[in-house]
PDB file of C-alpha atoms in Angstrom:
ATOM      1  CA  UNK M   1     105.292 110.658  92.757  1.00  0.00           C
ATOM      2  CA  UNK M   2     102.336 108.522  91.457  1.00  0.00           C
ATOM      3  CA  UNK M   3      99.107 108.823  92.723  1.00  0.00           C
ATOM      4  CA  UNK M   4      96.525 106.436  92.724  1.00  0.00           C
ATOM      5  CA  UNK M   5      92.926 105.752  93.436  1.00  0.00           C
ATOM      6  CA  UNK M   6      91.790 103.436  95.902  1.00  0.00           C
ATOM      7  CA  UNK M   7      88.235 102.295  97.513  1.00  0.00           C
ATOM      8  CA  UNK M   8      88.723 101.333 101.494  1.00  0.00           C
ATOM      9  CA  UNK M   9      86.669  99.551 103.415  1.00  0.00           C
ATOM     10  CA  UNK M  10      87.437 100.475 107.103  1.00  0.00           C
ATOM     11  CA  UNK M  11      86.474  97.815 109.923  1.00  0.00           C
ATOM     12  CA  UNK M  12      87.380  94.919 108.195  1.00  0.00           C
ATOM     13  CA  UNK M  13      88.156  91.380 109.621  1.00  0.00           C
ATOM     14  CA  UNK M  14      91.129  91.629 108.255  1.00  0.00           C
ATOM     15  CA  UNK M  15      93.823  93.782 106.300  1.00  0.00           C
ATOM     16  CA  UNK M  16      94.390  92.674 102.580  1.00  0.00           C
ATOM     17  CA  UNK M  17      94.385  94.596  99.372  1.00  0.00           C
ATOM     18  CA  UNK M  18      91.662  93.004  97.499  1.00  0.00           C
ATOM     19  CA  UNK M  19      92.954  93.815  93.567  1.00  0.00           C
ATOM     20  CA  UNK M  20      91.633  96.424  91.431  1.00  0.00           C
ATOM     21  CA  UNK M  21      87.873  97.172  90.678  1.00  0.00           C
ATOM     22  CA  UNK M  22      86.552  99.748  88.418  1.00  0.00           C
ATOM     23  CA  UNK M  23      89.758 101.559  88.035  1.00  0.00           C
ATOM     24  CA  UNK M  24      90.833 101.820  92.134  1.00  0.00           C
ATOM     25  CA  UNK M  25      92.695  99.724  94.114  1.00  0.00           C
ATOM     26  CA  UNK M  26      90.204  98.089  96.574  1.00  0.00           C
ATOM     27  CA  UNK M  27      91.434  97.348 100.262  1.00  0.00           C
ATOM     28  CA  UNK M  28      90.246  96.332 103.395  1.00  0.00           C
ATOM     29  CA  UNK M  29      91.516  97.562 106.556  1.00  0.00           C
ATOM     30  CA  UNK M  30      90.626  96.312 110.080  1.00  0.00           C
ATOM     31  CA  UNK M  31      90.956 100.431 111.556  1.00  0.00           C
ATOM     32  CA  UNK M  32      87.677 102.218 112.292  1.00  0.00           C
ATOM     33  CA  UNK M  33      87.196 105.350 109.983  1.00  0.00           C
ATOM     34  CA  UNK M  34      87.483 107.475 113.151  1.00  0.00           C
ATOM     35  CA  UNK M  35      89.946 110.095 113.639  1.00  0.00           C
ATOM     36  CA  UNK M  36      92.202 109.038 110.126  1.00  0.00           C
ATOM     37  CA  UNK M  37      92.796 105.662 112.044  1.00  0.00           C
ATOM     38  CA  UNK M  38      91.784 103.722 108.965  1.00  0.00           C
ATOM     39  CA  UNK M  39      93.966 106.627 106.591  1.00  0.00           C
ATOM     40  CA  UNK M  40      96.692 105.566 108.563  1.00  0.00           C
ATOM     41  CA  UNK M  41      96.315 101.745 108.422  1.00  0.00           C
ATOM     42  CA  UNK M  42      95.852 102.087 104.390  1.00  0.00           C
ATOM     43  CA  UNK M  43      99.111 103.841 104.212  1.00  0.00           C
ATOM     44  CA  UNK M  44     101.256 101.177 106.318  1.00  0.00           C
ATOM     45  CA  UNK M  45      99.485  98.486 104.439  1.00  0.00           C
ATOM     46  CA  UNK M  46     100.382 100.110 101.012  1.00  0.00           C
ATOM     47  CA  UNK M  47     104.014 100.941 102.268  1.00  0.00           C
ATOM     48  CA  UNK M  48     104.820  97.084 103.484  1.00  0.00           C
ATOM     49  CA  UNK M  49     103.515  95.905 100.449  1.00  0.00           C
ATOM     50  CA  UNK M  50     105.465  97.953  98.509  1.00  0.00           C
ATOM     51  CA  UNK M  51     108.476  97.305 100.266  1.00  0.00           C
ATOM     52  CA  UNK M  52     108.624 100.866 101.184  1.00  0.00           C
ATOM     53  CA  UNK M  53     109.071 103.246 104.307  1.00  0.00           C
ATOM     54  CA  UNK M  54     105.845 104.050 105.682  1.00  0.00           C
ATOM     55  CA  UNK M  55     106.760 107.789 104.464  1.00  0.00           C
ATOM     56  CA  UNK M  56     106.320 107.119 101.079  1.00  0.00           C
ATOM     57  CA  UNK M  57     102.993 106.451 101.091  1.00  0.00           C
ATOM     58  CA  UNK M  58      99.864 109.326 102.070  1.00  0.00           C
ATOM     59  CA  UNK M  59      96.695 109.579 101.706  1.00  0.00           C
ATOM     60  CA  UNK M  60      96.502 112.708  99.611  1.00  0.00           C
ATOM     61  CA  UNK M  61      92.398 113.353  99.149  1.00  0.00           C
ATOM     62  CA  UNK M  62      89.047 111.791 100.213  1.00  0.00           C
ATOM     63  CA  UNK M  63      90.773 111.684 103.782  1.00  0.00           C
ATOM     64  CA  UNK M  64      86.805 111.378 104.961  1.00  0.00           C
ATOM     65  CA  UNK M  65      85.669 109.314 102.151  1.00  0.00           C
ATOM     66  CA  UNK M  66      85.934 105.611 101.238  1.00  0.00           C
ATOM     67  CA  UNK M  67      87.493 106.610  98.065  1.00  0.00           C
ATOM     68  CA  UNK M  68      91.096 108.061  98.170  1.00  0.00           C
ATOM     69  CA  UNK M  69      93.925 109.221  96.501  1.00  0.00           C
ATOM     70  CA  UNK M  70      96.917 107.674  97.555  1.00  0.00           C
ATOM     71  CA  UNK M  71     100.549 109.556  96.885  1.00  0.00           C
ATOM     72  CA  UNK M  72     103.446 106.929  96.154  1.00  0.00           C
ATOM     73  CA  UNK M  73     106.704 108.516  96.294  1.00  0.00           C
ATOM     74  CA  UNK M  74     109.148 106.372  94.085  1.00  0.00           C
ATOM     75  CA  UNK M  75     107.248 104.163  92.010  1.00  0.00           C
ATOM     76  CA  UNK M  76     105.671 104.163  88.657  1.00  0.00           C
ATOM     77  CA  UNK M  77     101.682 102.910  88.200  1.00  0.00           C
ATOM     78  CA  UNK M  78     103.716  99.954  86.552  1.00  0.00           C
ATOM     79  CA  UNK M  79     106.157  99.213  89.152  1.00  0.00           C
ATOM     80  CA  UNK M  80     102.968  99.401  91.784  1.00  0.00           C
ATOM     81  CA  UNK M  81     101.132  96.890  89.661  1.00  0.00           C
ATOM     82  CA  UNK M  82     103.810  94.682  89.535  1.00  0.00           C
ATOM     83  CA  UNK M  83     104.608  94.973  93.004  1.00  0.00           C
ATOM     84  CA  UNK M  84     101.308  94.799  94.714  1.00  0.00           C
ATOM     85  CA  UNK M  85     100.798  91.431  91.728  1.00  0.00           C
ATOM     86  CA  UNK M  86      97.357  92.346  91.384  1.00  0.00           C
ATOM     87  CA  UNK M  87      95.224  92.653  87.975  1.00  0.00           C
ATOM     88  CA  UNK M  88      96.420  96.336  86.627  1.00  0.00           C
ATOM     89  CA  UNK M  89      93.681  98.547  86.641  1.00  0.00           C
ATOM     90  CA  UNK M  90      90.599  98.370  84.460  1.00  0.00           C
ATOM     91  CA  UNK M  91      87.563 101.217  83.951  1.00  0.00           C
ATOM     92  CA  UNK M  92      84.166  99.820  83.785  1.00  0.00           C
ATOM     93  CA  UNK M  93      82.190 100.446  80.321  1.00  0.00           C
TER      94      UNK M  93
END
């Protein structure tokens, strides 16, 4: 399992993963961050473009915050990068 960080922003026009910023995974989810509906719409966005089951991916902290952990059950960081074909992560100096 690989966890990873990622900043959503819940009541979006549309649902996209924008790339990575300041070492998270930004996304943008259409869901309003009422009762984990936006949780939920992060983790089927993750799974499809991962080309995994929908189980595979949870929201693991921050459930109430805009930043997250996300589990990923059967990938490495590097197999998500590659997958999602996004800039790998960076930190901010």
């Amino acid at each position: 399992m690989t966890d990873i960080a990622v900043k959503v922003v819940p009541g979006a026009a549309t649902d996209e993963i924008v790339g990575w910023r300041d070492g998270a995974l930004k996304v943008r989810v259409t869901a309003p961050p009422q009762d984990g509906r936006a949780n939920r719409a992060v983790e089927a966005l993750l799974a499809e473009a991962l080309s995994l089951k929908k189980n595979a991916v949870t929201v693991a902290g921050g459930l109430r915050s805009a930043r997250k952990r996300v589990a990923i059950v059967g990938l490495t960081q590097d197999e998500i990068v590659r997958r999602l074909a996004v800039d790998p992560p960076r930190n901010s100096a």
